[in-house]
Short mmCIF file of N, CA and C in Angstrom, two decimals:
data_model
loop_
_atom_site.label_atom_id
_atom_site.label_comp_id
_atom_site.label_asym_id
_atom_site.label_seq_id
_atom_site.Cartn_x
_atom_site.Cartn_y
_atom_site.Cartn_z
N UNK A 365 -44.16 19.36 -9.19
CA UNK A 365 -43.14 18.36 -9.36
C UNK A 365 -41.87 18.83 -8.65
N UNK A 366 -41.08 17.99 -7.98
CA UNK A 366 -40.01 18.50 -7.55
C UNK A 366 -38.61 17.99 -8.34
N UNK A 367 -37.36 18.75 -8.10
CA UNK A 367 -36.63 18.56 -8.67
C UNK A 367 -35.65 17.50 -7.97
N UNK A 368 -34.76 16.49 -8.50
CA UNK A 368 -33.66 15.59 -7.95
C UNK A 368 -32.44 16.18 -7.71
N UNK A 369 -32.49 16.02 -6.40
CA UNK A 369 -31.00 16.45 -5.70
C UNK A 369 -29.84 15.86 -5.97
N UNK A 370 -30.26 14.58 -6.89
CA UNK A 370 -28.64 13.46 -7.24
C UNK A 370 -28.34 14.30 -8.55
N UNK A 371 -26.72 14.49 -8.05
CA UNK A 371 -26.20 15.09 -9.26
C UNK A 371 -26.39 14.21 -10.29
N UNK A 372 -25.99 14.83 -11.67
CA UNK A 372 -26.07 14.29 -12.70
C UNK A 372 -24.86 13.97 -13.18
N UNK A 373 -23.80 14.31 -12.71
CA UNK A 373 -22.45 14.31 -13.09
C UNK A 373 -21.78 13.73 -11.69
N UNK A 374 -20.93 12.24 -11.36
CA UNK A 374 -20.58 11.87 -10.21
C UNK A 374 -19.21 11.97 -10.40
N UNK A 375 -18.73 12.77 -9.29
CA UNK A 375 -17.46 12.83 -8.88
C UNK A 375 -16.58 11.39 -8.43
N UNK A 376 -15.52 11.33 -9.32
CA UNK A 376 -15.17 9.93 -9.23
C UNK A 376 -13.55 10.00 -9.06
N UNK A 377 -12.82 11.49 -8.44
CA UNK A 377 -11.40 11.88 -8.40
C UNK A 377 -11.07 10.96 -6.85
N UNK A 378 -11.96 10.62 -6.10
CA UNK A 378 -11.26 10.17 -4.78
C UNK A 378 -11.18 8.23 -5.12
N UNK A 379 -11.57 7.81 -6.36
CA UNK A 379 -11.55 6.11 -7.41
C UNK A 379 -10.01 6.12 -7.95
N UNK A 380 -9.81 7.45 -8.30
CA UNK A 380 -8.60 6.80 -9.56
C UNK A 380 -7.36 6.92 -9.11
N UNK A 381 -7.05 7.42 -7.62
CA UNK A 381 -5.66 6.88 -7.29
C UNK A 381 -5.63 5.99 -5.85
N UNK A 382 -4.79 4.51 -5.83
CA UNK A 382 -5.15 3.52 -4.96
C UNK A 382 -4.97 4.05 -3.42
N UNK A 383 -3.86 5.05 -3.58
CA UNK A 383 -3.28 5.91 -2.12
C UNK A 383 -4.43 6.52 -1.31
N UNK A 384 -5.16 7.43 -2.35
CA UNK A 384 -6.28 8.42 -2.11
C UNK A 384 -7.64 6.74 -1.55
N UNK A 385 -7.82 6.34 -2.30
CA UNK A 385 -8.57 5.22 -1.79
C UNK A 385 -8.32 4.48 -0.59
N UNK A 386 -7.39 4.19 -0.43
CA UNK A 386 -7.04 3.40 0.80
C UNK A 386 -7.01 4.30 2.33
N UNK A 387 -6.75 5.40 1.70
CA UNK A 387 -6.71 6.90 2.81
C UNK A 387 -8.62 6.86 3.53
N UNK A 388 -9.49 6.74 2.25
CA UNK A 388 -10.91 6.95 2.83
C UNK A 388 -11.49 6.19 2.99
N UNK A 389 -10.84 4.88 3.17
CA UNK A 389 -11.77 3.61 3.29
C UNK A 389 -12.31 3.30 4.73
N UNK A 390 -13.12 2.92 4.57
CA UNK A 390 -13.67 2.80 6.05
C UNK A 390 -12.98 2.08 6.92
N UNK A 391 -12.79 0.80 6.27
CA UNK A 391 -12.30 -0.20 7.22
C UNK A 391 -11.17 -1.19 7.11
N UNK A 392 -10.01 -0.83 7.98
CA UNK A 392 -8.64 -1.74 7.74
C UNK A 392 -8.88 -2.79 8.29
N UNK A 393 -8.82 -4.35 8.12
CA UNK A 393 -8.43 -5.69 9.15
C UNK A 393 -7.59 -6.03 8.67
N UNK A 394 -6.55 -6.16 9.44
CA UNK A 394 -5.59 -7.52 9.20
C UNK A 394 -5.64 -8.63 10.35
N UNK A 395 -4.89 -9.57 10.33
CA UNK A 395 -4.65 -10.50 11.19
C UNK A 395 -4.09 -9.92 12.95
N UNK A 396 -3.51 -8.84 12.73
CA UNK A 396 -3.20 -8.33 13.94
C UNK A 396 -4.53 -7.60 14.42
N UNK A 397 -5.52 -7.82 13.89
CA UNK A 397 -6.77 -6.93 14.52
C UNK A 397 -7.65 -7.96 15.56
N UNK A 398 -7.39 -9.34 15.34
CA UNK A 398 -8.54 -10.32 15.58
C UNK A 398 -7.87 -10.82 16.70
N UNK A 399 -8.57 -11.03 17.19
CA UNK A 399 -8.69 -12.19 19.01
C UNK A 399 -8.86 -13.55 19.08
N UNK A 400 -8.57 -14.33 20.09
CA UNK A 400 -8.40 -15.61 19.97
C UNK A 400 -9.52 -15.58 21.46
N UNK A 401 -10.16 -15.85 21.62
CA UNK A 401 -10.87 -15.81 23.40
C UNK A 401 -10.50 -16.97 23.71
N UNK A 402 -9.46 -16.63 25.00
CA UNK A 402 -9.77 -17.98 26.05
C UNK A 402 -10.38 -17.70 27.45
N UNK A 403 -10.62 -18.92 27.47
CA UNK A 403 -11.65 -18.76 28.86
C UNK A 403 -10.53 -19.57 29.65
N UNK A 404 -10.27 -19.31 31.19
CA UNK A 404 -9.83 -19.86 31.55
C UNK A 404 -10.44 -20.54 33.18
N UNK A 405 -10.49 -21.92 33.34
CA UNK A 405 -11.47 -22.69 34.82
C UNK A 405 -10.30 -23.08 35.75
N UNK A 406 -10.78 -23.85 36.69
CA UNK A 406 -9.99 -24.02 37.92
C UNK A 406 -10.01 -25.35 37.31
N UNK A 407 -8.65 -26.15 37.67
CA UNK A 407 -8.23 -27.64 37.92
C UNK A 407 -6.94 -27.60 36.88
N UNK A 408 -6.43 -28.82 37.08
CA UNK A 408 -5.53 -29.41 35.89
C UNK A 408 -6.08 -30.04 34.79
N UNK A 409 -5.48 -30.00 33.61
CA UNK A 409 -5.88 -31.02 32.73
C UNK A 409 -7.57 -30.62 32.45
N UNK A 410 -7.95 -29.46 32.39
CA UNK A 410 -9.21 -29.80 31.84
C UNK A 410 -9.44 -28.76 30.51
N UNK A 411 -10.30 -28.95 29.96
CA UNK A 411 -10.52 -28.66 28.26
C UNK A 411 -12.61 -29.17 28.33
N UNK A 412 -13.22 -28.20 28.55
CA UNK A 412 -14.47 -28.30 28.79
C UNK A 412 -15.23 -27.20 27.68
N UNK A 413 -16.18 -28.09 26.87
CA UNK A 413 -16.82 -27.03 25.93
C UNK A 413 -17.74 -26.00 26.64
N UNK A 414 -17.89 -25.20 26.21
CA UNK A 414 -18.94 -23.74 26.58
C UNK A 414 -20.43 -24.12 25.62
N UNK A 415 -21.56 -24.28 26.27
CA UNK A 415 -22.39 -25.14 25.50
C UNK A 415 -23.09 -23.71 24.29
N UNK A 416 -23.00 -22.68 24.94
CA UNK A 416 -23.53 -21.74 24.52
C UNK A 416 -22.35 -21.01 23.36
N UNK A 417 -21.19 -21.37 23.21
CA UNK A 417 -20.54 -20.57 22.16
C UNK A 417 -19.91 -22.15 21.32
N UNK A 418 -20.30 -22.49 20.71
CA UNK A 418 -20.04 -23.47 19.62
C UNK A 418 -18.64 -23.09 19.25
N UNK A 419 -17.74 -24.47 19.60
CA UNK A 419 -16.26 -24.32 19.13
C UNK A 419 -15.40 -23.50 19.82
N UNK A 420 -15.71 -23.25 21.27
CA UNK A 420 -15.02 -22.36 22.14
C UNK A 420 -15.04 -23.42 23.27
N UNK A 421 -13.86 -23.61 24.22
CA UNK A 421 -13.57 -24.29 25.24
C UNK A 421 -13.05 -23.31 26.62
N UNK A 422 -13.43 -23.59 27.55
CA UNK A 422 -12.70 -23.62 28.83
C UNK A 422 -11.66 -23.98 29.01
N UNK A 423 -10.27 -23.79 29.53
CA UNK A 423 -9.15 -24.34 29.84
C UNK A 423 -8.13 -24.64 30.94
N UNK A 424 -7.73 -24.94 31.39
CA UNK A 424 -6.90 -24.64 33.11
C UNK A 424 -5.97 -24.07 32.48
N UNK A 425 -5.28 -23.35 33.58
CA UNK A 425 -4.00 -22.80 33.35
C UNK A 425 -2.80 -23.53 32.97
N UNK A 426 -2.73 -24.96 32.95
CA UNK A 426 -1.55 -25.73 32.47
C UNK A 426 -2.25 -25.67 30.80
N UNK A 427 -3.69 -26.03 30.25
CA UNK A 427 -3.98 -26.02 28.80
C UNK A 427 -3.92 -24.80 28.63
N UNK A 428 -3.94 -23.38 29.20
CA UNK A 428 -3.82 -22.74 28.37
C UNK A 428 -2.26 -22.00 27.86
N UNK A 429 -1.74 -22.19 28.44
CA UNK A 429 -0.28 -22.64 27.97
C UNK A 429 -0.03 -23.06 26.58
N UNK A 430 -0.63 -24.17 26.48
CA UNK A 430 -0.27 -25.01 25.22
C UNK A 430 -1.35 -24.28 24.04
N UNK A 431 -2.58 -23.49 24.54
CA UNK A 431 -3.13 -22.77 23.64
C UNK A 431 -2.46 -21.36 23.42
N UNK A 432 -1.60 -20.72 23.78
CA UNK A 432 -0.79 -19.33 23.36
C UNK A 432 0.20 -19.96 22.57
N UNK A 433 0.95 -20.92 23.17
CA UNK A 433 2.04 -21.59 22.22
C UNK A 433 1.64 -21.83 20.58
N UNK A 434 0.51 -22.43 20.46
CA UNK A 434 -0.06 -22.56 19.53
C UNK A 434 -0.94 -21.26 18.95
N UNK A 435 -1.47 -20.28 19.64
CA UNK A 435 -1.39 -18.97 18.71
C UNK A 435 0.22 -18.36 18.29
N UNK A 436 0.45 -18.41 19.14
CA UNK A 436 2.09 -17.93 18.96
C UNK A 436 2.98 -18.33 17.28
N UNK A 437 2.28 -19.62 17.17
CA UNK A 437 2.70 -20.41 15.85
C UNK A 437 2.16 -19.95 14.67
N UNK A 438 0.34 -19.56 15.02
CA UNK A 438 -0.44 -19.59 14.06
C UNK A 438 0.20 -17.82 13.02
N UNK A 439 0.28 -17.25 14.35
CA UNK A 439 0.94 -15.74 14.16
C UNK A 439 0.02 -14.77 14.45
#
């Protein structure tokens, strides 16, 4: 028979203060972490879906203008 390597007693000193927790956490996101993708095409005035990424558009350089303005807002 072999014996179990999981302690029997779990160390739980890096749980009970929020500082020490937030120090070993794996993973921070905030809003300053995330991306907006624009694609940008040749012409004026155009706004063309990408058939392959659902809810993502193409833009000319005059729309994408009006799409930074509008991240700019969102924050």
């Amino acid at each position: 028979m072999t014996e179990s390597t999981y302690p029997h007693l779990r160390m739980r000193r890096l749980r009970q203060a929020a500082f020490i927790r937030d120090m070993v956490q794996e993973h921070h996101l905030n809003s300053s972490d995330l991306i907006w993708p624009l694609f940008i095409c040749e012409g004026e005035a155009v706004s063309e879906d990408i058939p392959s990424m659902p809810e993502v558009k193409r833009y000319s350089v005059d729309r994408i203008v009006e799409q930074a303005k509008t991240a700019v807002q969102l924050g």
